[in-house]
Amino acid sequence: MLLIISPAKKLSANSVKFDDSSTVEFPDESKELVSILKKYKPADLSALMKISPKLGELNYERFIKWKYPFESEEAGTAINLFKGDVYRGMDVDTFTKEDLKFAQKHLRILSGLYGVLKPLDIILPYRLEMGTKLKTKKGKNLYDFWKDKITEKINSYLKEQGDNILINLASDEYFKSIKPKKLKAKVITLVFKEYKNGEYKIVSIYAKKARGLMSRFIIKNKITTPEDIKGFNEDNYFYDDELSSENKLIFVR
């Protein structure tokens, strides 16, 4: 069973490295993207990514300094670098060595710049969302750039594990980078809803944290079957069998 999540916009100011850290799967593709982004001025990056001038300047400096192999002190493991709502819910700082070992095998982070990341891959801080309309020789956006590469890599991870179950905890923006028709897996999407005004609704800020809590639940309990996922009851969520289907497990509170 393989679990996929999205990266985060918010990053840690402190890098973390481990002796058993790993390397990114697509260094050449990342180099190609950075070579294009280095030609953008701060204001251009702000317009491209729809971010503030301050963030445009920050990411301009990041791309200018970006160099592979990563020797900068700012480089660190992906799972520790990201600090958004999903990762706060996951609370990686409390993971044991066994937790990290399990995550390294069963968790993948989709990325606009790196394609797909293992938790312990060493990366440099960046901002490049999958939905960015960055023109390359391969097309008008990052979906065109990555084409089938992310899907093929996910297939290879599943083959290594010897099963075909993909648990989707990624946002729609990132899951769109995977080609379902070419994916050799059964995809099960996990959804989190809140009861408001007489009905269950998805509330983005709560759903993001819940994805992290679920990731933590799976990793901490070393879960490898979809059936065991249904036991998730963190933060007052519980599995709703009536709302759920074979390919979509819905948790409510």
XYZ file of C-alpha atoms in Angstrom:
253
model
C 0.000 0.000 0.000
C 1.339 3.381 -1.036
C 0.166 6.713 0.380
C 0.438 9.993 -1.572
C 0.195 13.537 -0.192
C 0.835 17.065 -1.454
C 3.788 19.245 -0.468
C 3.343 22.484 1.513
C 3.854 26.159 0.753
C 5.079 26.840 4.270
C 8.635 25.601 4.857
C 10.796 25.069 7.929
C 13.593 27.528 8.617
C 15.768 24.678 9.879
C 16.992 21.861 7.657
C 17.199 18.282 8.940
C 19.402 15.517 7.545
C 19.705 11.836 8.451
C 22.461 9.289 7.795
C 20.011 7.236 5.748
C 18.718 10.188 3.711
C 17.928 9.505 0.047
C 18.286 11.338 -3.263
C 15.592 12.745 -5.540
C 14.289 10.576 -8.375
C 14.303 13.205 -11.138
C 17.378 15.466 -10.750
C 17.682 16.160 -14.489
C 14.058 17.227 -14.766
C 14.429 19.496 -11.728
C 17.562 21.034 -13.249
C 15.639 21.705 -16.456
C 12.848 23.478 -14.595
C 15.243 25.536 -12.496
C 17.206 26.580 -15.596
C 13.963 28.076 -16.926
C 12.996 29.684 -13.619
C 16.430 31.296 -13.226
C 15.575 33.486 -16.225
C 12.599 34.988 -14.394
C 12.985 38.237 -12.464
C 11.394 38.508 -8.994
C 8.389 40.400 -10.373
C 7.954 37.765 -13.091
C 7.934 34.987 -10.488
C 5.369 36.892 -8.441
C 3.113 37.111 -11.492
C 3.704 33.501 -12.548
C 2.993 32.029 -9.119
C 0.516 34.688 -7.960
C 2.577 35.451 -4.869
C 3.646 38.646 -3.099
C 6.696 40.692 -4.204
C 8.479 39.564 -1.028
C 7.917 35.901 -1.867
C 8.873 36.592 -5.477
C 12.224 37.931 -4.299
C 12.736 35.007 -1.908
C 12.089 32.404 -4.572
C 14.206 34.273 -7.121
C 17.125 33.946 -4.688
C 16.304 30.274 -4.105
C 16.368 29.440 -7.813
C 19.549 31.444 -8.436
C 21.349 29.517 -5.653
C 19.816 26.134 -6.598
C 22.538 23.674 -7.537
C 22.542 19.883 -7.753
C 23.989 17.855 -6.010
C 22.658 19.680 -2.966
C 25.560 20.803 -0.796
C 23.959 23.893 0.706
C 23.296 24.005 4.441
C 19.691 24.850 3.554
C 19.173 21.373 2.052
C 17.226 18.921 4.172
C 14.825 15.986 4.116
C 11.495 16.647 2.412
C 9.292 15.379 5.233
C 10.963 17.767 7.686
C 11.182 20.724 5.304
C 7.425 21.030 4.658
C 5.474 22.681 7.487
C 1.936 23.259 6.210
C -1.327 22.040 7.745
C -0.881 18.448 6.530
C 2.586 18.228 8.057
C 1.530 19.818 11.333
C -1.117 17.131 11.567
C 1.489 14.480 10.826
C 3.789 15.821 13.591
C 6.931 14.361 12.033
C 9.137 15.556 14.899
C 7.712 12.756 17.075
C 8.460 9.985 14.544
C 10.766 7.183 15.643
C 13.385 5.587 13.380
C 10.917 2.787 12.680
C 8.229 5.317 11.768
C 10.576 7.038 9.321
C 11.584 3.684 7.851
C 7.933 2.791 7.280
C 7.201 6.229 5.804
C 10.178 5.940 3.459
C 8.642 2.784 2.002
C 4.951 3.677 2.044
C 4.661 7.484 1.720
C 5.284 9.679 -1.329
C 5.025 13.462 -1.730
C 4.001 14.825 -5.129
C 5.952 17.920 -6.180
C 5.893 20.493 -8.959
C 9.679 20.851 -8.962
C 10.808 17.341 -7.993
C 7.999 15.227 -9.457
C 7.651 12.762 -6.618
C 9.603 12.656 -3.364
C 10.407 10.001 -0.809
C 10.156 11.385 2.746
C 13.918 11.260 3.326
C 14.939 12.717 -0.034
C 17.301 15.662 0.391
C 15.930 18.774 -1.321
C 16.379 22.530 -1.305
C 13.599 24.918 -0.215
C 11.405 25.973 -3.145
C 8.016 27.243 -4.243
C 6.528 25.761 -7.419
C 2.982 24.488 -7.215
C 1.876 21.751 -9.594
C -0.806 23.980 -11.114
C 1.727 26.637 -12.186
C 1.445 27.541 -15.875
C 5.175 27.417 -16.536
C 5.944 27.075 -20.236
C 8.612 24.530 -21.196
C 9.584 22.694 -24.365
C 7.124 20.006 -23.308
C 4.052 22.195 -22.992
C 2.262 25.092 -21.338
C 2.252 23.882 -17.731
C 3.802 21.432 -15.268
C 1.271 18.713 -16.073
C 2.572 18.786 -19.648
C 6.155 18.815 -18.397
C 5.843 15.754 -16.177
C 3.549 13.861 -18.588
C 3.660 10.157 -17.576
C 6.835 10.229 -15.466
C 5.154 10.585 -12.093
C 2.636 7.860 -12.932
C 5.361 5.490 -14.089
C 7.372 6.115 -10.936
C 4.327 5.471 -8.733
C 3.809 2.201 -10.638
C 7.408 1.209 -9.922
C 6.994 1.900 -6.193
C 3.862 -0.255 -6.092
C 5.637 -3.046 -7.939
C 8.458 -2.952 -5.380
C 5.895 -3.381 -2.603
C 4.130 -6.195 -4.392
C 0.623 -4.713 -4.268
C -1.574 -2.306 -6.214
C -3.271 -0.151 -3.581
C -2.753 3.612 -3.812
C -4.202 5.698 -0.975
C -4.875 9.215 -2.194
C -4.514 11.976 0.386
C -3.277 14.558 -2.112
C -5.177 17.664 -3.214
C -6.909 17.639 -6.596
C -4.207 19.967 -7.969
C -1.499 17.415 -7.281
C -3.447 14.239 -7.961
C -4.046 15.542 -11.501
C -0.332 14.934 -12.177
C -1.113 11.192 -12.125
C -2.675 9.548 -15.180
C -5.387 7.170 -13.847
C -5.631 5.176 -17.090
C -1.911 4.375 -16.980
C -1.805 3.747 -13.248
C -1.545 0.069 -12.391
C -3.326 0.448 -9.099
C -6.632 0.606 -7.303
C -6.980 4.192 -6.080
C -8.774 4.796 -2.790
C -9.357 8.458 -1.961
C -9.835 9.479 1.672
C -12.237 12.360 2.334
C -12.861 14.299 5.551
C -16.104 16.187 6.200
C -17.553 18.420 8.894
C -21.210 18.481 9.961
C -22.521 21.995 9.378
C -26.045 23.325 8.921
C -27.590 19.882 8.701
C -25.152 18.331 6.219
C -21.585 17.093 5.871
C -19.220 19.409 4.015
C -15.510 19.512 3.223
C -13.831 22.445 4.980
C -10.403 22.907 3.437
C -8.444 23.986 6.504
C -9.769 21.064 8.562
C -9.405 18.573 5.706
C -5.711 19.428 5.294
C -4.967 18.800 8.951
C -7.019 15.583 8.822
C -4.896 14.323 5.915
C -1.870 14.771 8.124
C -3.533 13.050 11.057
C -4.467 10.140 8.801
C -0.931 9.913 7.424
C 0.351 9.815 10.980
C -2.210 7.152 11.940
C -1.154 4.919 9.035
C 2.567 5.386 9.665
C 2.450 5.027 13.457
C 0.298 1.897 13.253
C 2.215 0.455 10.247
C -1.044 -0.045 8.345
C -0.796 -1.818 4.994
C -4.446 -2.641 4.188
C -7.378 -0.295 3.395
C -9.640 -2.115 5.854
C -7.455 -1.114 8.800
C -7.646 2.534 7.741
C -11.313 2.528 8.718
C -10.267 2.384 12.376
C -9.079 6.013 12.211
C -10.710 8.046 14.995
C -8.339 10.959 15.605
C -9.674 14.432 16.423
C -13.259 13.093 16.716
C -13.405 11.787 13.127
C -14.990 8.415 12.430
C -15.520 6.283 9.344
C -18.986 6.569 7.766
C -19.835 3.390 5.914
C -23.076 4.729 4.436
C -21.419 7.757 2.804
C -18.390 5.770 1.637
C -17.867 3.644 -1.465
C -15.300 1.104 -2.624
C -12.972 3.785 -3.973
C -13.784 6.590 -1.548
C -13.600 6.293 2.229
C -15.325 9.151 4.000
C -14.606 10.210 7.565
C -16.891 12.670 9.346
C -17.244 14.523 12.588
